[in-house]
Short mmCIF file of C-alpha atoms in Angstrom, two decimals:
data_model
loop_
_atom_site.label_atom_id
_atom_site.label_comp_id
_atom_site.label_asym_id
_atom_site.label_seq_id
_atom_site.Cartn_x
_atom_site.Cartn_y
_atom_site.Cartn_z
CA MET A 1 17.42 5.26 -23.25
CA LYS A 2 20.59 5.72 -25.22
CA ILE A 3 19.44 6.48 -28.74
CA GLY A 4 21.56 6.78 -31.85
CA ILE A 5 20.21 8.77 -34.79
CA ILE A 6 21.71 8.29 -38.23
CA GLY A 7 20.80 11.29 -40.34
CA SER A 8 20.27 14.90 -39.36
CA GLY A 9 17.77 15.97 -42.01
CA HIS A 10 14.11 16.76 -41.46
CA ILE A 11 13.15 13.59 -39.59
CA GLY A 12 16.54 12.88 -37.98
CA GLY A 13 16.94 16.43 -36.75
CA THR A 14 13.37 16.55 -35.47
CA LEU A 15 13.73 13.28 -33.58
CA THR A 16 17.00 14.53 -32.09
CA ARG A 17 15.14 17.54 -30.69
CA ARG A 18 12.07 15.64 -29.52
CA LEU A 19 13.89 12.71 -27.94
CA ARG A 20 16.29 15.01 -26.11
CA SER A 21 13.28 16.93 -24.77
CA LEU A 22 12.06 13.65 -23.27
CA GLY A 23 15.40 13.19 -21.51
CA HIS A 24 16.92 10.47 -23.66
CA ASP A 25 20.66 10.42 -24.31
CA VAL A 26 20.97 11.06 -28.03
CA ASN A 27 24.05 10.59 -30.20
CA VAL A 28 23.46 11.91 -33.73
CA THR A 29 25.60 11.34 -36.79
CA ASN A 30 25.53 12.14 -40.50
CA SER A 31 27.63 11.65 -43.59
CA ARG A 32 29.30 15.04 -43.24
CA GLY A 33 30.88 14.34 -39.87
CA PRO A 34 30.45 15.60 -36.28
CA ALA A 35 31.70 19.12 -37.04
CA SER A 36 28.65 19.71 -39.24
CA LEU A 37 26.38 18.92 -36.28
CA THR A 38 27.79 21.47 -33.83
CA ASP A 39 24.75 23.74 -33.95
CA LEU A 40 22.28 20.88 -33.47
CA ALA A 41 24.32 19.49 -30.59
CA GLN A 42 24.53 22.89 -28.88
CA GLU A 43 20.81 23.48 -29.37
CA THR A 44 19.67 20.13 -28.02
CA GLY A 45 22.42 18.78 -25.78
CA ALA A 46 22.79 15.78 -28.05
CA VAL A 47 26.23 14.35 -28.75
CA ALA A 48 27.52 14.71 -32.30
CA GLY A 49 29.46 11.57 -33.09
CA THR A 50 30.68 9.15 -35.70
CA LEU A 51 28.50 6.35 -37.00
CA GLU A 52 30.25 3.88 -34.71
CA GLN A 53 29.77 6.12 -31.68
CA ALA A 54 26.09 6.60 -32.45
CA VAL A 55 25.36 2.89 -32.80
CA GLN A 56 27.71 0.88 -30.61
CA ASP A 57 26.27 1.71 -27.15
CA ALA A 58 22.72 2.55 -28.24
CA ASP A 59 19.63 0.83 -26.91
CA LEU A 60 17.84 1.88 -30.07
CA VAL A 61 19.00 3.32 -33.40
CA VAL A 62 16.96 5.47 -35.78
CA VAL A 63 17.91 5.30 -39.46
CA ALA A 64 16.69 8.43 -41.26
CA VAL A 65 18.83 8.68 -44.38
CA PRO A 66 18.18 8.46 -48.12
CA LEU A 67 17.44 4.80 -48.82
CA LEU A 68 20.28 4.54 -51.33
CA VAL A 69 22.72 5.03 -48.43
CA VAL A 70 21.53 1.96 -46.49
CA PRO A 71 23.78 -0.58 -48.30
CA GLU A 72 26.79 1.50 -47.24
CA LEU A 73 25.99 1.01 -43.54
CA PRO A 74 28.22 -1.66 -41.93
CA ALA A 75 25.76 -4.43 -41.09
CA PRO A 76 27.81 -6.04 -38.26
CA LEU A 77 27.61 -2.80 -36.29
CA PHE A 78 23.82 -3.18 -36.10
CA ASP A 79 23.73 -6.83 -35.07
CA GLY A 80 21.16 -7.31 -32.31
CA LYS A 81 20.19 -3.62 -32.27
CA ILE A 82 16.63 -2.34 -32.39
CA VAL A 83 16.62 -0.25 -35.56
CA VAL A 84 13.81 2.18 -36.30
CA ASP A 85 13.51 2.51 -40.06
CA ALA A 86 12.12 5.97 -40.85
CA ASP A 87 13.07 5.80 -44.53
CA ASN A 88 11.02 5.83 -47.72
CA TYR A 89 11.93 4.78 -51.23
CA TYR A 90 11.75 7.59 -53.73
CA PRO A 91 12.96 6.37 -57.18
CA GLN A 92 13.72 9.89 -58.37
CA ARG A 93 16.20 10.28 -55.50
CA ASP A 94 17.31 6.73 -54.74
CA GLY A 95 17.52 5.38 -58.28
CA ASP A 96 16.11 2.20 -59.76
CA ILE A 97 16.05 -0.62 -57.20
CA ALA A 98 14.36 -3.48 -59.04
CA GLU A 99 12.77 -5.29 -56.10
CA LEU A 100 11.33 -2.03 -54.76
CA LEU A 101 10.11 -0.82 -58.14
CA ASP A 102 8.23 -4.07 -58.75
CA ARG A 103 7.15 -4.13 -55.08
CA SER A 104 8.39 -7.67 -54.57
CA LEU A 105 9.95 -6.32 -51.36
CA THR A 106 8.89 -3.57 -48.98
CA SER A 107 11.55 -0.94 -48.41
CA SER A 108 11.82 -2.03 -44.77
CA ARG A 109 12.35 -5.69 -45.72
CA TRP A 110 15.03 -4.49 -48.16
CA THR A 111 16.65 -2.52 -45.33
CA ALA A 112 16.41 -5.47 -42.93
CA ASP A 113 18.03 -7.71 -45.55
CA HIS A 114 21.00 -5.32 -45.67
CA LEU A 115 21.22 -5.01 -41.89
CA LYS A 116 21.20 -8.72 -41.13
CA GLY A 117 20.83 -9.34 -37.40
CA ALA A 118 19.13 -6.00 -36.68
CA ARG A 119 15.65 -5.92 -35.14
CA VAL A 120 14.03 -3.56 -37.65
CA VAL A 121 10.82 -1.66 -36.88
CA LYS A 122 9.16 0.70 -39.38
CA THR A 123 7.68 4.01 -38.20
CA PHE A 124 8.00 7.81 -38.51
CA ASN A 125 8.05 7.41 -42.32
CA ASN A 126 4.53 8.66 -43.01
CA ILE A 127 4.43 11.87 -40.95
CA GLN A 128 5.65 15.30 -41.96
CA ALA A 129 8.64 16.44 -39.90
CA ALA A 130 6.93 19.66 -38.81
CA HIS A 131 3.99 17.67 -37.47
CA LEU A 132 6.32 15.25 -35.70
CA MET A 133 7.87 18.29 -34.06
CA ASP A 134 4.76 20.24 -33.09
CA ARG A 135 1.68 18.02 -33.03
CA GLY A 136 2.39 15.51 -30.30
CA ARG A 137 -0.50 15.42 -27.82
CA PRO A 138 -1.18 13.77 -24.45
CA ALA A 139 -2.77 10.34 -24.44
CA GLY A 140 -6.52 10.60 -24.82
CA ALA A 141 -6.49 13.96 -26.58
CA GLY A 142 -9.14 14.20 -29.26
CA ASP A 143 -6.74 15.53 -31.89
CA ARG A 144 -3.98 12.99 -31.27
CA ILE A 145 -2.33 11.76 -34.48
CA ALA A 146 -1.65 8.04 -34.82
CA LEU A 147 1.40 6.45 -36.44
CA PRO A 148 1.63 2.95 -37.94
CA VAL A 149 4.37 0.73 -36.51
CA ALA A 150 5.41 -2.44 -38.36
CA GLY A 151 7.94 -5.09 -37.44
CA ASP A 152 8.63 -8.81 -37.04
CA ASP A 153 10.14 -8.70 -33.55
CA ALA A 154 7.30 -8.32 -31.04
CA GLU A 155 9.50 -7.09 -28.20
CA ALA A 156 11.25 -4.51 -30.38
CA LYS A 157 7.94 -3.35 -31.82
CA GLN A 158 6.46 -2.92 -28.35
CA LEU A 159 9.38 -0.78 -27.21
CA VAL A 160 9.10 1.41 -30.31
CA MET A 161 5.34 1.75 -29.81
CA GLN A 162 5.99 2.97 -26.26
CA LEU A 163 8.41 5.55 -27.66
CA VAL A 164 5.84 6.72 -30.22
CA ASP A 165 3.32 7.12 -27.39
CA ALA A 166 5.82 9.07 -25.27
CA LEU A 167 6.36 11.45 -28.20
CA GLY A 168 2.65 12.22 -28.21
CA PHE A 169 1.24 9.95 -30.90
CA ASP A 170 -0.99 6.88 -30.82
CA PRO A 171 0.96 3.83 -32.04
CA VAL A 172 -0.99 1.47 -34.29
CA ASP A 173 0.30 -2.05 -34.91
CA ALA A 174 0.69 -2.24 -38.70
CA GLY A 175 1.77 -5.88 -38.87
CA THR A 176 5.05 -7.30 -40.14
CA LEU A 177 7.80 -5.76 -42.24
CA ASP A 178 6.32 -7.53 -45.26
CA GLU A 179 3.03 -5.72 -44.56
CA SER A 180 4.69 -2.33 -44.16
CA TRP A 181 3.95 -1.47 -47.82
CA ARG A 182 0.62 -0.28 -46.41
CA GLN A 183 2.39 2.77 -44.92
CA GLN A 184 4.77 3.49 -47.78
CA PRO A 185 4.36 6.48 -50.15
CA ASP A 186 1.16 6.59 -52.24
CA THR A 187 -0.95 4.84 -49.62
CA PRO A 188 -3.91 6.29 -47.65
CA VAL A 189 -1.91 6.84 -44.44
CA TYR A 190 1.14 8.40 -46.09
CA GLY A 191 1.50 12.11 -45.33
CA THR A 192 -1.83 12.25 -43.50
CA ASP A 193 -2.68 13.03 -39.89
CA ARG A 194 -5.23 10.35 -39.05
CA ASP A 195 -6.31 9.22 -35.62
CA ALA A 196 -5.88 5.59 -34.56
CA GLU A 197 -9.12 4.42 -36.15
CA GLY A 198 -8.31 6.37 -39.29
CA VAL A 199 -4.88 4.75 -39.53
CA ARG A 200 -6.37 1.28 -39.12
CA GLN A 201 -8.90 2.07 -41.82
CA GLY A 202 -6.20 3.47 -44.12
CA LEU A 203 -3.99 0.42 -43.66
CA ALA A 204 -6.92 -1.84 -44.50
CA GLU A 205 -7.82 0.20 -47.59
CA ALA A 206 -4.28 0.24 -49.00
CA ARG A 207 -3.83 -1.59 -52.30
CA PRO A 208 -0.58 -2.99 -53.74
#
């Protein structure tokens, strides 16, 4: 696939490396501009581009930026795109966002509301970047980590689940974007390396 990655931090940089290793065409961008991504591009063979270049021809776009940046993204650019939301809301970094503080919205629903027309799927937000890099395992392996995947668009969710599987993790259907609070920070599955049954159990045990 042609994959655009917005953000070159821990998760964005790791996914650039992993997805390139699987043979996908990756165009990565960040707020500092393509010149700041020269080393990553040379290391991986990814293209360092502008935001528009990363998104416009992509089959799938990963958003891995501080949540406070999301409202600055030009929503029309994402219309019809499958968008993987790998973000988390951290008030100490992102500031006070009323509907996220009172949990009337999940962070992914908030993101989807800003990116009207995008087909948003939530995953990669609960795993440490180092484990995303190094702990992928073949299907059926006894120590395979599972990742929750939430979204409203069944076709988009299925494609993202296939990508999670290809990266070496068991995808677990975590319901809709409105149910994705079950994989946000301070829940049983956040920052843990559970297997598929463990993820299902953790999602069920999560409390608002």
